PDB file of C-alpha atoms in Angstrom:
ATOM      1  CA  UNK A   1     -75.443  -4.088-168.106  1.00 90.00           C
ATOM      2  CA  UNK A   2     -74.466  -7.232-166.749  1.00 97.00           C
ATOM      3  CA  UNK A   3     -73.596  -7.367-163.034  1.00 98.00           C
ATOM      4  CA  UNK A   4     -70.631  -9.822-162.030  1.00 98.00           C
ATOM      5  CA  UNK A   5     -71.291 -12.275-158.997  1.00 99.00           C
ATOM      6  CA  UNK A   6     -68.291 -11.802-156.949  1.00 98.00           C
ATOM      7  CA  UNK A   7     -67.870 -15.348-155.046  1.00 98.00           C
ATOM      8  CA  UNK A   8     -64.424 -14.668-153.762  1.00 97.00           C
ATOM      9  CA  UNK A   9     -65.226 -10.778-152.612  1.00 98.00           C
ATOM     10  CA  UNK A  10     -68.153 -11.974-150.185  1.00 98.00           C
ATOM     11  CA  UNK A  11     -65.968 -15.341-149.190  1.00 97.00           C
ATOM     12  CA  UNK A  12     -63.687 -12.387-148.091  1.00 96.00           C
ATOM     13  CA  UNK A  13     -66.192 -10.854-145.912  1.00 97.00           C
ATOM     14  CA  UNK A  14     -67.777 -13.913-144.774  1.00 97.00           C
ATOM     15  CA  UNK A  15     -64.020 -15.544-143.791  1.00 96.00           C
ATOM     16  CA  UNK A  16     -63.632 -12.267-141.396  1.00 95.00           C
ATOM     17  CA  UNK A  17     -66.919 -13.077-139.611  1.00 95.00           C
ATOM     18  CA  UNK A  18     -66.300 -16.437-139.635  1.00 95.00           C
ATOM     19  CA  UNK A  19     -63.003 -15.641-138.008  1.00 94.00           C
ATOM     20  CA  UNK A  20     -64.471 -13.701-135.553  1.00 94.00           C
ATOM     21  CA  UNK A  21     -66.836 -16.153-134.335  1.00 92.00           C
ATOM     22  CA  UNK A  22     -64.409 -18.356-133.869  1.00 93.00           C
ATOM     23  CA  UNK A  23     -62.579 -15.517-131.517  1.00 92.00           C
ATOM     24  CA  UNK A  24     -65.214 -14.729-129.112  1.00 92.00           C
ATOM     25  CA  UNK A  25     -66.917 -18.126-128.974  1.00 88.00           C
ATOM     26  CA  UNK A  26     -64.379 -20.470-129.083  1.00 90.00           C
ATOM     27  CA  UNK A  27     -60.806 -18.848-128.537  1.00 90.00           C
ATOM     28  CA  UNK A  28     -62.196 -16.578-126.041  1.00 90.00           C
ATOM     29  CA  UNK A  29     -64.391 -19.523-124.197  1.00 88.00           C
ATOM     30  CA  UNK A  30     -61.195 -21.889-124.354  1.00 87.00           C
ATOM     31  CA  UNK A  31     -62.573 -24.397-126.247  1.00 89.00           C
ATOM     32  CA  UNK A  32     -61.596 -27.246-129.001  1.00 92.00           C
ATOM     33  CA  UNK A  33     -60.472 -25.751-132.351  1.00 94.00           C
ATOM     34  CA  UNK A  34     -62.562 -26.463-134.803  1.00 96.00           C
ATOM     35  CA  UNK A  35     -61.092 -29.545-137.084  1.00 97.00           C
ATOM     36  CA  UNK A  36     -62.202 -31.072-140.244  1.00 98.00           C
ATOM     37  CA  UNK A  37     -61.293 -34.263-141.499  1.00 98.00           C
ATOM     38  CA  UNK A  38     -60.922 -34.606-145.217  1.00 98.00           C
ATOM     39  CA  UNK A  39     -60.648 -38.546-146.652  1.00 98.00           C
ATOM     40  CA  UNK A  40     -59.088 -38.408-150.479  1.00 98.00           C
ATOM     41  CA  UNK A  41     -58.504 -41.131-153.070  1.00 97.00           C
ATOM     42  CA  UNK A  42     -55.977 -41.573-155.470  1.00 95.00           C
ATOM     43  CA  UNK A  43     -54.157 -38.762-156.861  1.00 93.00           C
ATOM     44  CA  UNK A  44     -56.803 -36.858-159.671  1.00 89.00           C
ATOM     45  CA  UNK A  45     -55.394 -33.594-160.099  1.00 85.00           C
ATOM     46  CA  UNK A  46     -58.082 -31.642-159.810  1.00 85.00           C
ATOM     47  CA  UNK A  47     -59.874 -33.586-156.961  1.00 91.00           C
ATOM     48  CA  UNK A  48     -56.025 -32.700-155.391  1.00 93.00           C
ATOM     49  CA  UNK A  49     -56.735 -28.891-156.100  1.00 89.00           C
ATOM     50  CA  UNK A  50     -59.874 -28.899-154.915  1.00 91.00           C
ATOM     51  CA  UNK A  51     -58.773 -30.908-151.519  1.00 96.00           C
ATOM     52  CA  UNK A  52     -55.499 -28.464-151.261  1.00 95.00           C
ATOM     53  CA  UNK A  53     -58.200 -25.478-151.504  1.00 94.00           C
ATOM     54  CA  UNK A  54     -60.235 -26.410-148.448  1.00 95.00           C
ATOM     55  CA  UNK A  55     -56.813 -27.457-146.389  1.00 96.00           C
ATOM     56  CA  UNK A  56     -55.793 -23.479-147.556  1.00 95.00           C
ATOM     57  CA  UNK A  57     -59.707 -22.375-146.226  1.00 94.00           C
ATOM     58  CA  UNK A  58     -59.095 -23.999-142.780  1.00 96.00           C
ATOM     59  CA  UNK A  59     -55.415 -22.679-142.519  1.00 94.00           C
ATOM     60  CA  UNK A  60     -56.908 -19.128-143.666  1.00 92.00           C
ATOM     61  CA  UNK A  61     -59.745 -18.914-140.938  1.00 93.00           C
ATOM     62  CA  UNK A  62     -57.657 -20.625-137.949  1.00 92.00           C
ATOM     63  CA  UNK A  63     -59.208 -24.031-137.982  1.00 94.00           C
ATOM     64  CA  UNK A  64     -57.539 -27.676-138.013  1.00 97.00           C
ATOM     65  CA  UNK A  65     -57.656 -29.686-140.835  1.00 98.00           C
ATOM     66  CA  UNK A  66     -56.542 -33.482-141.299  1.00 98.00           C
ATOM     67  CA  UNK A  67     -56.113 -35.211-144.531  1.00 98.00           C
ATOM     68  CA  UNK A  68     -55.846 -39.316-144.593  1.00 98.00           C
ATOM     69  CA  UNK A  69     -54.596 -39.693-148.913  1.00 98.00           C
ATOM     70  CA  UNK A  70     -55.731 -43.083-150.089  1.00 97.00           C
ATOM     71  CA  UNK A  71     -54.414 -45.314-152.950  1.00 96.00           C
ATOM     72  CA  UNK A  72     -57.017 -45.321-155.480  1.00 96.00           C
ATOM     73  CA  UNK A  73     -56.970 -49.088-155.245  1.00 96.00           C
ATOM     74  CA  UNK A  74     -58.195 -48.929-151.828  1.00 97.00           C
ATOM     75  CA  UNK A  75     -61.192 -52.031-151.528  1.00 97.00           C
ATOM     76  CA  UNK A  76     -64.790 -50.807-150.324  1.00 98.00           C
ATOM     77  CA  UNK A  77     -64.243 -52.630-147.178  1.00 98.00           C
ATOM     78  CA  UNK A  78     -61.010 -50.705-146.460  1.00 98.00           C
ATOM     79  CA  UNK A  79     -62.250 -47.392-146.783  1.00 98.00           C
ATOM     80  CA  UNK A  80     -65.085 -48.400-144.950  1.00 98.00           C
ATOM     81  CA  UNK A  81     -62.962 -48.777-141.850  1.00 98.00           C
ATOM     82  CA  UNK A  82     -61.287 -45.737-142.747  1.00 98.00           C
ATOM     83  CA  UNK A  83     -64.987 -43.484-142.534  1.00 98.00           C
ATOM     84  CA  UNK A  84     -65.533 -45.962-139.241  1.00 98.00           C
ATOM     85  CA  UNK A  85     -62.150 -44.228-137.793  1.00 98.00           C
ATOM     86  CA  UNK A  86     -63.566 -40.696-138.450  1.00 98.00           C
ATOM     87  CA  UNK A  87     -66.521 -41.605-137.201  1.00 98.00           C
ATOM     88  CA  UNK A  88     -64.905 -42.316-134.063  1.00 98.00           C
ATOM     89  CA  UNK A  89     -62.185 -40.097-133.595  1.00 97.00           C
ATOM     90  CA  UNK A  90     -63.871 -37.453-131.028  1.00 94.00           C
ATOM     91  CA  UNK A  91     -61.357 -34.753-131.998  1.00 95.00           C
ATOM     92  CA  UNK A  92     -62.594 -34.630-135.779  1.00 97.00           C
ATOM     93  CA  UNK A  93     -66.010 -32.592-135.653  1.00 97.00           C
ATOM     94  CA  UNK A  94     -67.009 -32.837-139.386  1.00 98.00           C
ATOM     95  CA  UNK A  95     -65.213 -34.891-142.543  1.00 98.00           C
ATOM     96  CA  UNK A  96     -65.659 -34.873-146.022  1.00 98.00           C
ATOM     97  CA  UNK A  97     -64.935 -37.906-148.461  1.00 97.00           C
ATOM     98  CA  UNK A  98     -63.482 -35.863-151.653  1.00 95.00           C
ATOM     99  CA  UNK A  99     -66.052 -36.971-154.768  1.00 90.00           C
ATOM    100  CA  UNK A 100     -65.748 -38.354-157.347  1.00 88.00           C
ATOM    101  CA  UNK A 101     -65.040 -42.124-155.422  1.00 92.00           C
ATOM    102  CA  UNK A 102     -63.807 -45.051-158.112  1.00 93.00           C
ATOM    103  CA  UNK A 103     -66.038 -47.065-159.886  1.00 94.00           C
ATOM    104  CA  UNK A 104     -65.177 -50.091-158.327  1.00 96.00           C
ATOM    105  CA  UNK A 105     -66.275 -48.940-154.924  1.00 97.00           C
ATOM    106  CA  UNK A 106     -70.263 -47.981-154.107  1.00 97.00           C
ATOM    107  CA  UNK A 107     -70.961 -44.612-153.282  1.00 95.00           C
ATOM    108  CA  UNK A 108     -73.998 -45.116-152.027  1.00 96.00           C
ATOM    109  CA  UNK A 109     -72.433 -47.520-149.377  1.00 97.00           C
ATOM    110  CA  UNK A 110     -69.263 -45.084-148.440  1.00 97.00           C
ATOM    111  CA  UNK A 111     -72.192 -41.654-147.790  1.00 97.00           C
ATOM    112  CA  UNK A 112     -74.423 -44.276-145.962  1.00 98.00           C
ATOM    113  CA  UNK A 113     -71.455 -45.463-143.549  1.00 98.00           C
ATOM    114  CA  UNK A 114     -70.926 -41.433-142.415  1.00 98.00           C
ATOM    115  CA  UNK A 115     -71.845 -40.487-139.096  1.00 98.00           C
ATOM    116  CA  UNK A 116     -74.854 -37.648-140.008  1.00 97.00           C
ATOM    117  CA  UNK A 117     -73.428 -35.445-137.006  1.00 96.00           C
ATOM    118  CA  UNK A 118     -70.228 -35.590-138.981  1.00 98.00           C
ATOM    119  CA  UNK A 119     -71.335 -35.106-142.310  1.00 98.00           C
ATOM    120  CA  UNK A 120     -70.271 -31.490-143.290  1.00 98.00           C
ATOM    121  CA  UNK A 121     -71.184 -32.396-146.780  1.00 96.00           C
ATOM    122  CA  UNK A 122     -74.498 -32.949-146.391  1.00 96.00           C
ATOM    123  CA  UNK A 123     -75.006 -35.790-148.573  1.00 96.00           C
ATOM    124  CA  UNK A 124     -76.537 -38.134-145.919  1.00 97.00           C
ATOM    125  CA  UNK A 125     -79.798 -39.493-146.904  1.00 97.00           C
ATOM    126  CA  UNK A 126     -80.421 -38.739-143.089  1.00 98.00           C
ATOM    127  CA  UNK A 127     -79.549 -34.696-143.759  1.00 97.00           C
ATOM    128  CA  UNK A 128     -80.577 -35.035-147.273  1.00 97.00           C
ATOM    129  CA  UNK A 129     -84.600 -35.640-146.195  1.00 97.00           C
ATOM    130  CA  UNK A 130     -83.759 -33.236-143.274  1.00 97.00           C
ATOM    131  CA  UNK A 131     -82.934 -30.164-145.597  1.00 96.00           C
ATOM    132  CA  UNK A 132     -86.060 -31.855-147.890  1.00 94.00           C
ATOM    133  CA  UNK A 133     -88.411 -31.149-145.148  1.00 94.00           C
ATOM    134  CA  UNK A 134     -87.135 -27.713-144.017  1.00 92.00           C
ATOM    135  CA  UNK A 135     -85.780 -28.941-141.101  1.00 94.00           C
ATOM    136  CA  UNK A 136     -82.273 -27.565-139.101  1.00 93.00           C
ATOM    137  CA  UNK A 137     -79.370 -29.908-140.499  1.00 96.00           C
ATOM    138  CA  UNK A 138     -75.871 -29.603-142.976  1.00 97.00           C
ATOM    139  CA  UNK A 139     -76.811 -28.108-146.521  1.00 97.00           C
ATOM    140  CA  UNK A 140     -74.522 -29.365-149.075  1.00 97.00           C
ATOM    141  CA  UNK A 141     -71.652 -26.387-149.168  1.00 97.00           C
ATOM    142  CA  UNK A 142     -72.260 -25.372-153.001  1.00 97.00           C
ATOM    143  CA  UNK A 143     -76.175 -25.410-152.525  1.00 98.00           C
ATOM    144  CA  UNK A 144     -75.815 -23.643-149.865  1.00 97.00           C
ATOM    145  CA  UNK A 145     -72.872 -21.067-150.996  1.00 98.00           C
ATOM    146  CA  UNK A 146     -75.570 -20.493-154.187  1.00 98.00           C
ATOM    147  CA  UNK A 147     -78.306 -19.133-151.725  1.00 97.00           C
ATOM    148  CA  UNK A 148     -76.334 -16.749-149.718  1.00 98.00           C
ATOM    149  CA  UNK A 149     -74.387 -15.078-152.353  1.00 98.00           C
ATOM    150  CA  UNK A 150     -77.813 -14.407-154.125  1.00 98.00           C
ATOM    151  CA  UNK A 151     -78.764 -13.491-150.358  1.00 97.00           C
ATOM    152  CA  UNK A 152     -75.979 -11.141-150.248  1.00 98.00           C
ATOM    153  CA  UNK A 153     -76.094  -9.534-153.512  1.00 98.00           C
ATOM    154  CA  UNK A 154     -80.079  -8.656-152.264  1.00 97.00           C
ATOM    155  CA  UNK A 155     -81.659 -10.993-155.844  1.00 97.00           C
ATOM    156  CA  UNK A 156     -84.948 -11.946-154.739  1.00 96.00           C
ATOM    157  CA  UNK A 157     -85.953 -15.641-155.234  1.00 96.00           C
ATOM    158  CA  UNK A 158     -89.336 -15.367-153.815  1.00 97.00           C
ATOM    159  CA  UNK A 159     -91.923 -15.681-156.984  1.00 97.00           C
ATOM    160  CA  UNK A 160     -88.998 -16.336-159.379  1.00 98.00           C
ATOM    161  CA  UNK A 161     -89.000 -18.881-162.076  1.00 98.00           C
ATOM    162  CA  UNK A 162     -85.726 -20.934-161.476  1.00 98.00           C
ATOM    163  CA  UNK A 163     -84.544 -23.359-163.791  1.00 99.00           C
ATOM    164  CA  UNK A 164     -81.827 -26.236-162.597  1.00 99.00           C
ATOM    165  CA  UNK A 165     -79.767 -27.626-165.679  1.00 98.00           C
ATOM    166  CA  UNK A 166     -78.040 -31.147-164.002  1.00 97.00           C
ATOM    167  CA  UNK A 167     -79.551 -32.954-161.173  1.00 96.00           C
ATOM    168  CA  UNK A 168     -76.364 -34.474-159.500  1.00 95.00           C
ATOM    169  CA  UNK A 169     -76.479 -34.990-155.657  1.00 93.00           C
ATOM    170  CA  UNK A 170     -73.755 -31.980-154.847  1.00 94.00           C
ATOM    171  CA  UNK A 171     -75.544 -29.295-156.451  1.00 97.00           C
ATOM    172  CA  UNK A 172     -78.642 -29.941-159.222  1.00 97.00           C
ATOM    173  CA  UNK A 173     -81.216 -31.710-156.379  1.00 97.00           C
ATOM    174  CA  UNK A 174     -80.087 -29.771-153.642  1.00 98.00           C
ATOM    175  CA  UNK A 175     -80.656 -26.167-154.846  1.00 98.00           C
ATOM    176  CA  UNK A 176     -83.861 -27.519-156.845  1.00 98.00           C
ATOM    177  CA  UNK A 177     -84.939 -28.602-153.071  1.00 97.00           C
ATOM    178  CA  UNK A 178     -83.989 -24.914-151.316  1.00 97.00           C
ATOM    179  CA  UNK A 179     -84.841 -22.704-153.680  1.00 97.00           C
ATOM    180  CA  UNK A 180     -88.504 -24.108-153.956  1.00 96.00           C
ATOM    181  CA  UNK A 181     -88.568 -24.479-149.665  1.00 95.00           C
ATOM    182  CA  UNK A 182     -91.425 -22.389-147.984  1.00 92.00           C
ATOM    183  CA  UNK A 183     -88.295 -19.735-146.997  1.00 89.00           C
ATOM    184  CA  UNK A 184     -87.238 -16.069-146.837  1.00 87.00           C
ATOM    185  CA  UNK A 185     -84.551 -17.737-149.389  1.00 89.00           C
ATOM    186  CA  UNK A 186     -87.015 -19.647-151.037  1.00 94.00           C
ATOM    187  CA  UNK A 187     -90.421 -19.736-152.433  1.00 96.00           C
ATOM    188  CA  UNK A 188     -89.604 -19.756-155.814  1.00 98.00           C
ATOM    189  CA  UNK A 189     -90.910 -22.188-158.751  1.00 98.00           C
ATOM    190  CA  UNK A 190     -88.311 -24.821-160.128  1.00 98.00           C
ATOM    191  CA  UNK A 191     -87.569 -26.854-163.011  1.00 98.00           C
ATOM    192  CA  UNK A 192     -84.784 -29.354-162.948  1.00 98.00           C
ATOM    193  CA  UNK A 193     -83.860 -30.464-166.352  1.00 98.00           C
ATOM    194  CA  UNK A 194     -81.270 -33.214-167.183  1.00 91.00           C
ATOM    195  CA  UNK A 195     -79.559 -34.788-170.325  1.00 86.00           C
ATOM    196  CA  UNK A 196     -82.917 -36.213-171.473  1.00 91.00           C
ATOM    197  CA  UNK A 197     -85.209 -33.028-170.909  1.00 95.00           C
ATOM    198  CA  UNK A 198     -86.178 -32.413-174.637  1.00 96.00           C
ATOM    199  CA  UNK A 199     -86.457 -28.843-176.104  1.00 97.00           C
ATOM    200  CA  UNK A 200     -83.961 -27.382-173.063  1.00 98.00           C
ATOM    201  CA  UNK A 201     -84.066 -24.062-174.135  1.00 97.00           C
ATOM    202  CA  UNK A 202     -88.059 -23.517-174.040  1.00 97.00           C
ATOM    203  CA  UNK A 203     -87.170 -24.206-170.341  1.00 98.00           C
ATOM    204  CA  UNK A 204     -84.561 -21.337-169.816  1.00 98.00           C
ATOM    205  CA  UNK A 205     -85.564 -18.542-172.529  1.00 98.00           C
ATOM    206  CA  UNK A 206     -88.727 -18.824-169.767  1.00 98.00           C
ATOM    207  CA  UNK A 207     -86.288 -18.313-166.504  1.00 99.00           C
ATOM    208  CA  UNK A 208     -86.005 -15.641-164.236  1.00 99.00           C
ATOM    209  CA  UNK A 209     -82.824 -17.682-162.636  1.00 99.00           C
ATOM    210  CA  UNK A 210     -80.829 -20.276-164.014  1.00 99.00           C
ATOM    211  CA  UNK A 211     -78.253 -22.363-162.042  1.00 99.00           C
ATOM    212  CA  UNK A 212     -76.205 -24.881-164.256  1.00 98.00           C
ATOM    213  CA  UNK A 213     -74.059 -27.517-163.448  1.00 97.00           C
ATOM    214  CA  UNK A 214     -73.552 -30.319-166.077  1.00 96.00           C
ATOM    215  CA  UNK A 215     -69.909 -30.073-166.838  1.00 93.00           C
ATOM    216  CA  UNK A 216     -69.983 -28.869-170.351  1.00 95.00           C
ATOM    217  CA  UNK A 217     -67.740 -25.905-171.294  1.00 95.00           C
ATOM    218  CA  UNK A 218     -70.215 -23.468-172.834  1.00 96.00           C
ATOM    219  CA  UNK A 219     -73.287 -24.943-172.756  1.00 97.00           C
ATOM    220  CA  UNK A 220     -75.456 -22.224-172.135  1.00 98.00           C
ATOM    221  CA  UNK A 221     -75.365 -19.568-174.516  1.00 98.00           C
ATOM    222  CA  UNK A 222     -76.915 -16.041-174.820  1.00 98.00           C
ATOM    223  CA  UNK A 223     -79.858 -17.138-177.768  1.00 98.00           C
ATOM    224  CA  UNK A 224     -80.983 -19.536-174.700  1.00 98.00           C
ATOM    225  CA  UNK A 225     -81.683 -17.416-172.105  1.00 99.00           C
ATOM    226  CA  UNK A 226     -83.958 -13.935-171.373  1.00 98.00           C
ATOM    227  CA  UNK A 227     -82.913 -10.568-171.001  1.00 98.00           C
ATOM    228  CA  UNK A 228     -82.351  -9.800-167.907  1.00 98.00           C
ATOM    229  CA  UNK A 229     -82.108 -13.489-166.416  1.00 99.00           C
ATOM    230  CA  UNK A 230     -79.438 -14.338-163.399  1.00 99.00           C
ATOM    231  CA  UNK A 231     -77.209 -16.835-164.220  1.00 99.00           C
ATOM    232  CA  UNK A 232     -74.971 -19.079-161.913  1.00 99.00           C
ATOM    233  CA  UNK A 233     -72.918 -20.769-163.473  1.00 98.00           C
ATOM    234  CA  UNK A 234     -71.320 -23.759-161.267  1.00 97.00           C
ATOM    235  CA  UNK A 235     -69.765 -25.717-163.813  1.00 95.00           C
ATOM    236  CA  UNK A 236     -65.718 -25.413-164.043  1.00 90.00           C
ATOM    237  CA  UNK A 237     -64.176 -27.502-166.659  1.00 90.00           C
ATOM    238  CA  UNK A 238     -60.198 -27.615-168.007  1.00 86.00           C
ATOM    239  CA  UNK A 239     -60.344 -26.566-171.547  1.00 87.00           C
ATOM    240  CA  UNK A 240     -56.937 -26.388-173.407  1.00 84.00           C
ATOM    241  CA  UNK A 241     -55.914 -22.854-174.855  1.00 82.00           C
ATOM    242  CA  UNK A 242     -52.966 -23.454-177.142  1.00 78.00           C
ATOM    243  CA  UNK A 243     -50.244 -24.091-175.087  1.00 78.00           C
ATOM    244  CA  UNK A 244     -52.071 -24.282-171.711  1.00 84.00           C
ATOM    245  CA  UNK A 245     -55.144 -25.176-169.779  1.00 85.00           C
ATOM    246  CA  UNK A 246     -57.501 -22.777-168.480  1.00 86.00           C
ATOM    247  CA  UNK A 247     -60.904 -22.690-166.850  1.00 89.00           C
ATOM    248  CA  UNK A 248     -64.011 -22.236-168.854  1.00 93.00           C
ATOM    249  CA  UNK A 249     -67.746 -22.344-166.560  1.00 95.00           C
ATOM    250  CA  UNK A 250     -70.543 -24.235-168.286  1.00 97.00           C
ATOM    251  CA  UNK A 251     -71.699 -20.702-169.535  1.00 98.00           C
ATOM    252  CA  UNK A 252     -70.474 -19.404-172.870  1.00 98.00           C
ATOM    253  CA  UNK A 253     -69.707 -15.783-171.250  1.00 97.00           C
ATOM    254  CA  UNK A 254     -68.944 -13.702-173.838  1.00 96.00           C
ATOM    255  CA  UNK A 255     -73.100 -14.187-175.190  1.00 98.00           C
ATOM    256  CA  UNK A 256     -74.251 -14.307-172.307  1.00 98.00           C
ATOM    257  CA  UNK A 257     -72.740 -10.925-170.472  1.00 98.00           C
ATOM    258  CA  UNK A 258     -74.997  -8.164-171.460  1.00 97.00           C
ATOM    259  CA  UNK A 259     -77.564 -10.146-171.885  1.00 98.00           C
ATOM    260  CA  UNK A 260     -77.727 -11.453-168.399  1.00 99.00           C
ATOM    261  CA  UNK A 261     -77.966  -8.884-165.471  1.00 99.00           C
ATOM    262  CA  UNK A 262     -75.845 -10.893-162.605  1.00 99.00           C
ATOM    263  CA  UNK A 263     -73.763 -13.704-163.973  1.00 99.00           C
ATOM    264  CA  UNK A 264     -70.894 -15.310-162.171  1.00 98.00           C
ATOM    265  CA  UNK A 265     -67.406 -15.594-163.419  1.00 97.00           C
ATOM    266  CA  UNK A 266     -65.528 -18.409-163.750  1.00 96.00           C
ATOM    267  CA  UNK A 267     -63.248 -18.748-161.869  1.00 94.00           C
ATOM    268  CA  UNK A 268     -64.401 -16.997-159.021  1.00 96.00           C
ATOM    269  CA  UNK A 269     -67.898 -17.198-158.847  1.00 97.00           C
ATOM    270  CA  UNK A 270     -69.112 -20.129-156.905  1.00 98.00           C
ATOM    271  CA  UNK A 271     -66.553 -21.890-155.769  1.00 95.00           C
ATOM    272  CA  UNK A 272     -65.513 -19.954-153.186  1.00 96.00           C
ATOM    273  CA  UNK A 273     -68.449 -19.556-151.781  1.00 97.00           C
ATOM    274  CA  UNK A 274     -68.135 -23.506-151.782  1.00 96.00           C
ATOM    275  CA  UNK A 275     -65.633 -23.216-149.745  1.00 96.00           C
ATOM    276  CA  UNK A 276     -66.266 -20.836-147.441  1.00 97.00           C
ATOM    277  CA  UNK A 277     -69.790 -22.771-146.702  1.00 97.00           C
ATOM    278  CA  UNK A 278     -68.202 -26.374-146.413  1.00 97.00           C
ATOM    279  CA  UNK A 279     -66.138 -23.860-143.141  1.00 96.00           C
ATOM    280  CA  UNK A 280     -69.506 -23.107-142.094  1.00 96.00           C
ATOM    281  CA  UNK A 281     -70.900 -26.624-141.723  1.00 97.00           C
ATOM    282  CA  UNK A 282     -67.664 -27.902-139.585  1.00 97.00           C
ATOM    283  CA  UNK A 283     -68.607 -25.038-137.461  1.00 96.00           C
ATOM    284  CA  UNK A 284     -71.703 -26.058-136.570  1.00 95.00           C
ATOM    285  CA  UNK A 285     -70.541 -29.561-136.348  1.00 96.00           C
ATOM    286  CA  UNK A 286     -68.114 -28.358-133.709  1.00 94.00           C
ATOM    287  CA  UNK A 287     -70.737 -26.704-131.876  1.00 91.00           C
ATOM    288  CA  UNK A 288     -72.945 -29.934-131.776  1.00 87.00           C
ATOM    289  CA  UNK A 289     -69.616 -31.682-130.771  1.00 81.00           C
ATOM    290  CA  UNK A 290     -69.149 -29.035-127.870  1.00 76.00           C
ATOM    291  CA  UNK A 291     -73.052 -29.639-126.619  1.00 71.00           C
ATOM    292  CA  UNK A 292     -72.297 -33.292-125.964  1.00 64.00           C
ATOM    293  CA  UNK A 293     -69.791 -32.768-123.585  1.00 56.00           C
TER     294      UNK A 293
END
């Protein structure tokens, strides 16, 4: 029997802690709410939805949230002195810069110009090689969200063969990178495969865990994995249904359930544990914020 992963039960439970927190150690203490700054380009539906979700996350929990909207013809140097303003502005603790950024600016360039004690995202090659070596710093928010509903749901990592399918900054390298740290939620053995890993499923039917993001509706089926195997599926793609769109993981779940013994759903798996992490980050980023002065 196939256990479901439910992302937006525990977000639930963790949003009431969270919420707390904020109560006795901030409220309480009469400090600075909490704010997060979120910087968004053009006017991609989904990167919309996904922007309008986190606004609804701060509003939810009780913290401040400001959005600058960009024309998507905004130059490199522009938004540039848009991150700069951020950087600077002492009431924003954390911001995001909502991905995917056009092709005609560098993303490399726009993560590099982030102030690391701002970046909730964790995409910093200054946090990035921080979280590589273990060390206290922001975990990107679905990497992160991955670990601690496992964590909740009591799945064991430790020993565990874990195979990655996509190795894209937000969540393929990152997860690779914590579920293999030497860690309570860690220790276990990973393979991150790609579009040019040959032979994919000798990979999975072999995995104890398998975390996919690559943006493909239905990708992994049930002749590809193990019984028994826990699947996370991050993908979530818009796949028209006759009249209508509707949201289909990367995971074809009706071959994999039964098959699997924790899968999660789609919607409502992983993303709003997403979420409910990225909250997590600006908190500590408000704490550090807090120390300074």
């Amino acid at each position: 029997m196939t256990q479901l992963l439910n992302g937006n039960r525990l977000a639930i439970e963790i949003r009431k802690e969270i919420s707390k927190e904020i109560d006795k150690n901030i409220r309480n203490q009469k400090k600075r709410i909490p704010h997060l700054g979120i910087i968004l380009l053009g006017n991609n539906s989904s990167s919309i939805t996904y922007v309008n979700s986190k606004i609804k996350e701060c509003k939810n929990i009780g913290i401040q949230s400001t959005l600058v909207h960009l024309t998507v013809e905004i130059s490199e140097l522009e938004l540039l002195k848009e991150i700069q303003k951020m950087n600077e502005n002492s009431l924003i603790d954390g911001f995001i810069i909502q991905l995917p950024i056009p092709k005609h600016i560098n993303t490399d360039n726009i993560i590099l110009a982030i102030n690391p004690k701002k970046d909730v995202d964790g995409f910093h090659p200054e946090n990035f090689g921080k979280m590589s070596l273990n060390m206290k710093t922001f975990f990107p928010a679905t990497a992160l969200g991955i670990l601690v509903l496992l964590e909740r749901y009591k799945i064991k990592i430790s020993g565990k063969n874990t195979v990655v399918i996509g190795r894209s900054r937000i969540v393929g390298r990152p997860i690779s990178i914590l579920m293999s740290r030497k860690n309570y939620l860690g220790n276990s053995t990973v393979t991150l495969t790609h579009s040019y890993t040959k032979n994919i499923e000798n990979y999975t039917k072999n995995a104890d865990i398998i975390i996919i993001s690559v943006g493909i509706p239905g990708f992994l089926t049930g002749k590809m994995i193990k019984k028994g195997a826990i699947i996370i599926d991050v993908g979530i793609n818009k796949v028209k249904n006759k009249k209508k769109f509707i949201l289909k993981g990367d995971v074809d779940f009706n071959s994999v359930y039964g098959k699997a013994s924790y899968l999660t759903p789609v919607p409502g798996g992983v993303g709003p544990m997403t979420r409910i992490m990225l909250i997590k980050n600006i908190l500590i980023a408000s704490a550090l914020n807090n120390k300074k002065k």
